[in-house]
Structures are given as C-alpha cells and as structure tokens.
Amino acid sequence: MSQIQSRVTPITKLTAVSSNPSVSGRVYPLSAADHAMGRHSAAVVMYYRENPFGSFIVDPMRESLSKVLTMYPTVTGRLTRSENGNWAVKGNDAGVRVTMTKVGTTLDEWLRSADSVEERDLAPFEEMPEDPCIWSPFRIQINEFEGGGVAIGVSFTHLTADPTSATFLLKTWADAHRGEPVLPPLFPRPSSLGDGEKIPNIATNSTSFYANMSKLAATNDHIVSPTKMSSVTFKFSNTTINQCLSKIKAHCPNATPFDFLAALFWKQILKTKGNLPKNEENNQSLSICTDIRNSFQSSNSQRYYFGNAVHISQLTINKKEMEQCELGHIVELVHSHIERLGEEEEEIWSAMEWLESRKEKGGKYAAPFKMYGPELSCVSMEHMVMKGNGDESLSYATKFVSDSKPVHVSYNVGNAEGEGLIIVMPSNEGGIARNVTVMLPSKREVDELCEDQAILSFNPVMILAGRGN
C-alpha cells in the first residue's frame, strides 16, 4: 500500500530562546507522577481562521514567546539524569525548537478530511534519544494553510507535562502577545503529591488499579501495540447537550456534559467491538482520566502547577448491566464515580504515594508503564471550563489578538494502547457544547461509530474524520 504524501511542508526551522537568561545549571526534579507518564507523548493543536502572526521570524510573536519562555525553564531546559537515576530538567536556556510549515490545503478542507494520524504532521513528536542532553522536550510548529488559516501545534513528552500544562503555556504566550499581565507557573512539586515516606493505603481502588496496570504492563511488554489509531471528532452543540441532559434528568439530575458523553460513547463503542471485552469477573471497565490540580492548588491562586496532574481511575460495570440498562443509568454511574473522586481525596493521594513508593535501591523510580490503556480510556477536560463569561474554556480563550479565538482545539496522546481513547473537551461554541475525539484501533470501528444511530440521533457534526481511504 502506497503511503499518502503529507500535505504539510516544512519551510523554516529555528530555536526560540528566553529573552532573559535563567539560573544556569538549576535542576528541576520530575515527580513520580511525571515519571509514570514517561512512555507517552502528547500534543495540542489550536486552529485559527486568520493568521494574526505575520512573519514569525521577525514578528513580535517571536518576541512575546521569548519573554514567556523566561518563566518556563523546564520548557527551554534539557532532560538529564540526577544522581539517583531519576529524570530532571536542567535549566540551560537551550530553547525550544520552532518549525514553520505550509499546508497544501485550506483550513476548512483540512478539518473535513484529515484525521489524528495526519494531524500529527501539525505537531510532530520526535522520540527521545538515548542521550537527550541536546534534545528539545518541547516543540512548537506554526502551520499556515492556504487562504490564511493557521494552526499552532505543541508536542512534548508526557514525562515533563500534561496537555493542560501545554494549554496554559499557549494561553500565557497569547496573553503576553496582547500585552496582558502574566504570572509564572508553579514549578515546585506540591508536598501533597506524596513523598514516598508514607506506606500507601493499598485498600483504595486507585492503588489497586495502578498496581494492576503495572503488573499487566510487565506481562505484556513484549506485545507491540498499534501506534497509529483511526479517529474522528464529534461536535455537540449547546442545544444538543441541553436536550441530552434533559432526557436523562430522571436518572441523574446533576449530570455534566462529560458524564453523558462518556457514558454514551462507552456504551456505543463496546457495541462496535462485537465481542465485548471483559475481565475475569465478566465486567466492563473504563479508565477515567481527570485533572487533580484543584486538590493541591489554592482556588484563589492565579498561578498553576506546570507538570503532570492526571489521575486515572477505573469504573467497572457488570456486562449484563451495560448491555441491558438505559443510557441514563450509565450516566448516573459515571457521575457518581467522578463525584466520589472529588469527595474522597484519599483515593488520589494513595495513588500518588504508591507511585512515589515504587523506588529501587538508591531512590530510582521503577520503570514507567502505559497509563492510557489497555482498556478503553476516557479523558475529561471539564476542568478547562472557566465559570462565568459564557463558560468559555481556557483553550478557546487563547487569543493572540482580542477578536480571534481558535475555531478548533485538538488534544492528542501518543502511545495509547488497547481498546482506544475518548477525549471529551470544550467546544468553540462555549457554554456546555462539547467536542468528543475518539481514537480506536481499527478504521472499521471508527466507520461503524460514525454510522451509529444512537450517536447520530444527537446530530453531531463530524470533523477530522479522515480522507476515506
């Protein structure tokens, strides 16, 4: 089979450095939560209808980025091993790799015809070399479409940050470019993330789940997982989500858009798989990924934690219950699961303590394992919604000029394995409108999902669904 030629052509490569030197040689240790994500990469792509940037090479865009990078030494630094063998970032102002490209199509055509595989050309990730001393862990790519549209892509190793951190980086850059005041992020690891001195409470569901994932990874390490999944993004309007939540109000009156969409896609994806995957107890499981910054960061602080703050938990339902019960019941189960996580912080801290306690002699963390998979995983980006002002999200508030917000924002996780990945995120419409990106191991599953009548009954708009070949 001939490989499809990329529509993205690199034009210029350069390095953006901090406008003010950082403290040379300062080392920023990475946490246990960071190390746990070491086998994954991530990317954020923000699409803009018009190009407000001019020529990046001489434009104030580059100047504003340099000013912002001064506040992000872990972005401009380079990975190194500390004395105990754990990863750290050494501040050395080596800078961030920036690539300028031309895309051989219009923005609208791209959103109609590309998929997550081709979208990686807008934010390509380069695998970390054995010696990363000169390797840039963050990469920025500015892609210019025919007709004036632009996409800004940021790719990075999940070892150093999560997609929320990258969104904050882009938002800070946009604010600085508009002349708005900006604050540096918080880099020190919050003490509440665990220090490894406590004996982790192995009675919690989270600790058991992490331990099982670790064992499964060790058992299946020889199995090669698909690295490129087929994908599609569904856009649900405010009107549609309102109607959806109204229909299941009797089952779950306080359901959120995430609760409904996670339940809907979980149920329908399992149907496309035919022989529903199950564990030894004949149950169906969903890994739910949530942001936990609010658990260790003051809500009054305008600063934020830059690093990994993702907690993964497991929701399990009996196979027969999944097949026979109404959608509203599944929504209620998802809602209750998320609600309990917010109320029982011991679940979160026990998992963090367990990760910290996985140290070899001398203090080196155990090898990372795949956190996304092998079962179906669902990522919630509900925390990105800023209450008030029409409930606009942080993603779509990333405006390099005051009247030009993104028309679409994509999030992607690399090296996810197994049954697939669902990402529920805010939409450019604001309010409770949501986008759902689904990545599955086969194109057949994606094609069937795109024709699923239960999903189509909610009239979603499909984008980034591939060229159909």
XYZ file of N, CA and C in Angstrom, residues 4-169:
498
model
N 0.396 7.812 1.842
C -0.148 9.097 1.433
C 0.882 10.196 1.697
N 1.127 11.015 0.705
C 2.100 12.094 0.853
C 1.560 13.154 1.791
N 2.399 13.626 2.680
C 1.987 14.631 3.647
C 1.648 15.938 2.950
N 0.607 16.593 3.443
C 0.224 17.901 2.926
C 0.898 19.032 3.687
N 1.769 18.673 4.619
C 2.459 19.672 5.439
C 3.936 19.703 5.043
N 4.406 20.868 4.589
C 5.777 21.012 4.102
C 6.563 21.962 4.998
N 7.611 21.488 5.677
C 8.444 22.379 6.498
C 9.117 23.441 5.636
N 9.120 24.677 6.133
C 9.741 25.792 5.408
C 10.987 26.296 6.134
N 10.846 26.506 7.436
C 11.947 27.062 8.223
C 11.982 26.411 9.594
N 13.179 26.172 10.092
C 13.355 25.693 11.456
C 14.270 26.645 12.201
N 13.909 26.935 13.443
C 14.726 27.832 14.249
C 14.553 27.469 15.716
N 15.228 28.197 16.581
C 15.139 27.966 18.022
C 14.720 29.246 18.709
N 13.669 29.162 19.527
C 13.228 30.310 20.334
C 13.847 30.172 21.720
N 14.530 31.207 22.165
C 15.201 31.165 23.462
C 14.591 32.210 24.383
N 14.877 32.086 25.664
C 14.382 33.043 26.649
C 15.006 34.412 26.429
N 14.200 35.450 26.643
C 14.738 36.799 26.474
C 15.673 37.161 27.618
N 15.470 36.546 28.787
C 16.381 36.757 29.920
C 16.948 35.411 30.351
N 18.237 35.331 30.588
C 18.833 34.052 30.993
C 18.258 33.563 32.318
N 18.052 32.263 32.431
C 17.606 31.688 33.690
C 18.838 31.373 34.542
N 18.572 30.855 35.736
C 19.681 30.487 36.611
C 20.382 29.279 35.995
N 21.552 29.498 35.472
C 22.265 28.440 34.760
C 22.554 27.250 35.674
N 22.225 26.054 35.179
C 22.534 24.842 35.915
C 21.498 24.442 36.940
N 20.458 25.241 37.170
C 19.442 24.857 38.140
C 18.716 23.609 37.653
N 18.487 22.691 38.569
C 17.882 21.406 38.207
C 16.476 21.319 38.795
N 15.527 20.888 37.976
C 14.136 20.738 38.396
C 13.785 19.252 38.378
N 13.758 18.601 39.546
C 13.456 17.160 39.578
C 12.028 16.902 39.099
N 11.831 15.805 38.391
C 10.490 15.400 37.973
C 9.900 14.463 39.014
N 8.591 14.575 39.211
C 7.910 13.828 40.262
C 7.632 12.391 39.843
N 7.113 11.617 40.781
C 6.713 10.238 40.479
C 5.594 10.226 39.445
N 4.675 11.201 39.554
C 3.586 11.286 38.578
C 4.122 11.591 37.183
N 5.170 12.413 37.109
C 5.815 12.683 35.820
C 6.436 11.407 35.256
N 7.198 10.719 36.085
C 7.873 9.502 35.635
C 6.874 8.452 35.154
N 5.715 8.390 35.809
C 4.716 7.392 35.440
C 4.223 7.581 34.012
N 4.276 8.823 33.517
C 3.797 9.124 32.164
C 4.901 9.027 31.115
N 6.060 8.515 31.497
C 7.239 8.553 30.636
C 7.124 7.811 29.323
N 6.147 6.910 29.179
C 6.033 6.155 27.936
C 5.067 6.799 26.948
N 4.540 7.970 27.316
C 3.582 8.644 26.440
C 4.125 9.995 25.972
N 3.606 10.445 24.855
C 3.819 11.813 24.388
C 2.449 12.484 24.347
N 2.416 13.766 24.066
C 1.145 14.477 23.978
C 1.300 15.664 23.032
N 0.185 16.172 22.568
C 0.212 17.316 21.652
C -1.078 18.118 21.785
N -0.953 19.413 21.558
C -2.098 20.321 21.496
C -1.993 21.083 20.187
N -3.090 21.157 19.436
C -3.126 21.922 18.188
C -4.279 22.901 18.248
N -3.980 24.185 18.064
C -5.003 25.225 18.063
C -5.117 25.812 16.664
N -6.348 25.780 16.112
C -6.614 26.249 14.758
C -7.233 27.645 14.802
N -6.729 28.529 13.934
C -7.238 29.903 13.845
C -7.678 30.189 12.410
N -8.804 30.876 12.286
C -9.357 31.166 10.967
C -8.453 32.077 10.153
N -7.870 33.071 10.799
C -6.986 34.011 10.103
C -5.618 34.002 10.757
N -4.628 34.430 10.008
C -3.265 34.469 10.513
C -2.982 35.846 11.123
N -2.959 35.930 12.465
C -2.683 37.225 13.098
C -1.208 37.437 13.380
N -0.358 36.509 12.894
C 1.011 36.468 13.370
C 2.010 37.206 12.498
N 1.730 37.399 11.219
C 2.729 37.961 10.332
C 3.849 36.960 10.125
N 5.060 37.437 10.008
C 6.216 36.552 9.843
C 6.831 36.289 11.206
N 6.789 35.052 11.646
C 7.270 34.721 12.986
C 8.745 35.056 13.159
N 9.497 34.975 12.081
C 10.946 35.151 12.187
C 11.303 36.558 12.682
N 10.547 37.570 12.263
C 10.869 38.947 12.659
C 9.715 39.594 13.411
N 8.635 38.885 13.585
C 7.414 39.451 14.145
C 7.467 39.500 15.673
N 6.663 40.377 16.303
C 6.561 40.384 17.767
C 6.108 39.052 18.355
N 5.515 38.162 17.541
C 5.144 36.839 18.040
C 6.351 36.130 18.633
N 7.476 36.249 17.952
C 8.690 35.589 18.443
C 9.197 36.286 19.703
N 9.061 37.612 19.733
C 9.496 38.360 20.910
C 8.659 37.995 22.131
N 7.346 37.897 21.944
C 6.480 37.561 23.077
C 6.740 36.145 23.557
N 7.022 35.223 22.652
C 7.338 33.857 23.063
C 8.621 33.845 23.889
N 9.620 34.602 23.462
C 10.884 34.642 24.206
C 10.675 35.182 25.619
N 9.801 36.179 25.757
C 9.512 36.720 27.089
C 8.844 35.675 27.969
N 7.901 34.930 27.386
C 7.189 33.910 28.153
C 8.106 32.759 28.535
N 8.990 32.367 27.628
C 9.882 31.246 27.909
C 10.800 31.525 29.092
N 11.019 32.799 29.398
C 11.805 33.150 30.574
C 11.181 32.576 31.838
N 9.832 32.460 31.835
C 9.111 31.946 33.005
C 8.984 30.427 32.992
N 9.458 29.784 31.924
C 9.286 28.334 31.771
C 10.629 27.634 31.567
N 11.478 27.626 32.589
C 12.797 26.989 32.434
C 12.710 25.484 32.160
N 11.619 24.820 32.578
C 11.515 23.388 32.299
C 11.088 23.131 30.855
N 10.673 24.178 30.154
C 10.345 24.054 28.733
C 11.588 24.270 27.879
N 12.409 25.226 28.266
C 13.609 25.539 27.485
C 14.811 24.690 27.885
N 14.732 24.025 29.050
C 15.856 23.230 29.524
C 15.960 21.888 28.812
N 16.851 21.060 29.299
C 17.091 19.749 28.696
C 17.047 18.668 29.783
N 16.550 17.492 29.386
C 16.425 16.384 30.327
C 17.796 15.839 30.708
N 17.916 15.480 31.975
C 19.154 14.909 32.479
C 18.822 13.903 33.571
N 19.748 13.035 33.891
C 19.570 12.092 34.981
C 20.219 12.651 36.242
N 19.508 12.627 37.360
C 20.082 13.067 38.628
C 20.937 11.943 39.214
N 21.529 12.186 40.356
C 22.443 11.206 40.945
C 21.763 9.873 41.232
N 20.491 9.905 41.602
C 19.790 8.658 41.916
C 19.204 7.985 40.670
N 19.456 8.578 39.497
C 18.993 7.974 38.254
C 17.645 8.451 37.774
N 16.989 9.328 38.547
C 15.680 9.833 38.134
C 15.827 11.005 37.164
N 14.778 11.225 36.385
C 14.807 12.309 35.413
C 14.646 13.670 36.093
N 15.296 14.656 35.526
C 15.168 16.049 35.949
C 15.374 16.919 34.713
N 14.983 18.179 34.823
C 15.228 19.131 33.742
C 16.280 20.120 34.219
N 17.320 20.254 33.432
C 18.396 21.187 33.765
C 18.200 22.469 32.975
N 18.035 23.572 33.710
C 17.852 24.861 33.061
C 19.137 25.319 32.396
N 19.099 25.487 31.077
C 20.306 25.949 30.378
C 19.986 26.878 29.220
N 18.708 27.300 29.101
C 18.307 28.249 28.057
C 18.625 27.751 26.656
N 18.599 26.438 26.470
C 18.866 25.908 25.130
C 17.738 26.228 24.156
N 16.561 26.514 24.697
C 15.471 26.978 23.842
C 14.543 25.883 23.360
N 13.536 26.315 22.595
C 12.511 25.427 22.062
C 12.617 25.403 20.545
N 12.555 24.224 19.973
C 12.573 24.097 18.522
C 11.253 24.609 17.946
N 11.341 25.465 16.951
C 10.154 26.016 16.291
C 10.264 25.747 14.794
N 9.215 25.174 14.227
C 9.184 24.871 12.797
C 8.049 25.640 12.146
N 8.327 26.272 11.005
C 7.301 26.942 10.202
C 6.986 26.046 9.014
N 5.688 25.861 8.722
C 5.309 24.995 7.600
C 4.238 25.650 6.740
N 4.063 25.097 5.551
C 2.949 25.418 4.666
C 2.100 24.161 4.530
N 0.785 24.330 4.611
C -0.144 23.211 4.464
C -0.841 23.345 3.115
N -0.789 22.277 2.337
C -1.279 22.340 0.963
C -2.778 22.201 0.822
N -3.526 22.859 1.680
C -4.985 22.867 1.586
C -5.519 23.978 2.479
N -6.803 24.233 2.390
C -7.410 25.263 3.249
C -7.703 24.686 4.631
N -7.938 25.571 5.578
C -8.266 25.143 6.933
C -9.545 24.311 6.949
N -10.582 24.769 6.253
C -11.848 24.045 6.243
C -11.694 22.656 5.637
N -10.942 22.558 4.535
C -10.735 21.261 3.906
C -9.945 20.337 4.832
N -8.978 20.881 5.529
C -8.189 20.083 6.461
C -9.082 19.504 7.571
N -9.899 20.352 8.184
C -10.771 19.885 9.259
C -11.771 18.849 8.758
N -12.119 18.936 7.496
C -13.053 17.963 6.922
C -12.375 16.631 6.607
N -11.121 16.689 6.138
C -10.521 15.497 5.534
C -9.386 14.853 6.316
N -8.734 15.570 7.228
C -7.614 14.993 7.975
C -8.126 14.116 9.115
N -7.237 13.313 9.683
C -7.561 12.568 10.893
C -6.406 12.733 11.872
N -6.471 12.025 13.005
C -5.456 12.226 14.042
C -4.062 11.826 13.574
N -3.980 10.868 12.654
C -2.672 10.455 12.132
C -2.045 11.590 11.337
N -2.820 12.162 10.406
C -2.277 13.265 9.616
C -2.123 14.520 10.469
N -2.986 14.684 11.461
C -2.892 15.867 12.313
C -1.566 15.908 13.060
N -0.958 14.749 13.256
C 0.352 14.726 13.913
C 1.407 15.463 13.095
N 1.155 15.673 11.801
C 2.090 16.453 10.988
C 2.093 17.918 11.406
N 1.048 18.362 12.119
C 0.984 19.752 12.584
C 1.687 19.941 13.917
N 1.957 18.839 14.606
C 2.671 18.895 15.888
C 3.450 17.605 16.053
N 4.448 17.389 15.209
C 5.162 16.106 15.232
C 6.014 15.944 16.479
N 5.963 14.734 17.018
C 6.780 14.426 18.194
C 7.968 13.583 17.768
N 9.119 13.962 18.229
C 10.340 13.217 17.933
C 10.717 12.405 19.159
N 10.849 11.086 18.994
C 11.147 10.216 20.126
C 12.444 10.636 20.819
N 12.424 10.562 22.136
C 13.578 10.968 22.917
C 14.769 10.037 22.651
N 15.922 10.590 22.321
C 17.108 9.760 22.089
C 17.646 9.202 23.394
N 18.563 8.265 23.274
C 19.142 7.644 24.469
C 19.847 8.678 25.328
N 20.503 9.645 24.697
C 21.135 10.743 25.417
C 20.425 12.033 25.014
N 19.516 12.534 25.870
C 18.700 13.689 25.490
C 19.307 15.045 25.851
N 20.614 15.115 26.054
C 21.220 16.346 26.569
C 21.065 17.521 25.613
N 20.901 17.253 24.307
C 20.694 18.364 23.370
C 19.314 18.281 22.714
N 18.466 17.405 23.230
C 17.137 17.166 22.652
C 16.115 18.108 23.268
N 15.292 18.730 22.437
C 14.268 19.655 22.921
C 13.011 18.888 23.304
N 12.655 18.841 24.598
C 11.476 18.072 25.011
C 10.162 18.713 24.595
N 10.185 19.994 24.234
C 9.011 20.692 23.713
C 9.305 21.188 22.304
N 8.321 21.060 21.433
C 8.457 21.554 20.062
C 7.211 22.333 19.687
N 7.426 23.449 19.021
C 6.319 24.294 18.559
C 6.354 24.312 17.039
N 5.182 24.202 16.435
C 5.101 24.267 14.982
C 3.977 25.210 14.584
N 4.288 26.159 13.704
C 3.304 27.111 13.202
C 3.021 26.755 11.755
N 1.779 26.353 11.491
C 1.374 25.820 10.192
C 0.426 26.790 9.495
N 0.801 27.228 8.299
C -0.019 28.188 7.556
C -0.772 27.467 6.435
N -2.113 27.571 6.468
C -2.953 26.946 5.454
C -3.135 27.867 4.253
N -3.514 27.291 3.157
C -3.903 28.091 2.005
C -5.128 28.927 2.380
N -5.127 30.182 1.997
C -6.266 31.043 2.318
C -6.133 31.773 3.634
N -5.031 31.526 4.379
C -4.765 32.351 5.558
C -4.954 31.697 6.906
N -5.568 30.520 6.987
C -5.724 29.875 8.282
C -4.390 29.426 8.860
N -4.329 29.313 10.179
C -3.094 28.934 10.868
C -3.418 27.936 11.979
N -2.526 26.986 12.184
C -2.612 26.083 13.335
C -1.291 26.137 14.096
N -1.388 26.311 15.402
C -0.202 26.270 16.259
C -0.215 24.930 16.981
N 0.832 24.144 16.777
C 0.930 22.849 17.427
C 2.071 22.803 18.417
N 1.828 22.205 19.558
C 2.877 21.994 20.566
C 2.922 20.504 20.873
N 4.065 19.891 20.696
C 4.240 18.479 21.033
C 5.323 18.366 22.097
N 5.200 17.335 22.941
C 6.124 17.225 24.075
C 6.033 15.822 24.659
N 7.036 15.467 25.404
C 6.985 14.209 26.120
C 6.116 14.375 27.359
N 5.218 13.412 27.578
C 4.316 13.449 28.735
C 5.100 13.354 30.037
N 6.362 12.994 29.947
C 7.234 12.934 31.113
C 7.348 14.292 31.800
N 7.293 15.369 31.032
C 7.534 16.705 31.581
C 6.270 17.516 31.835
N 5.154 17.154 31.200
C 3.945 17.968 31.337
C 2.749 17.193 30.805
N 1.557 17.687 31.115
C 0.329 17.121 30.569
C -0.308 18.130 29.619
N -1.348 17.745 28.884
C -1.971 18.678 27.925
C -2.487 19.966 28.547
N -2.924 19.900 29.801
C -3.380 21.127 30.479
C -2.230 22.106 30.640
N -1.061 21.607 31.021
C 0.123 22.470 31.160
C 0.461 23.135 29.836
N 0.407 22.364 28.741
C 0.720 22.931 27.427
C -0.302 23.991 27.034
N -1.565 23.798 27.424
C -2.592 24.801 27.141
C -2.291 26.091 27.893
N -1.887 25.967 29.160
C -1.503 27.151 29.929
C -0.322 27.867 29.276
N 0.637 27.116 28.777
C 1.784 27.715 28.099
C 1.332 28.546 26.904
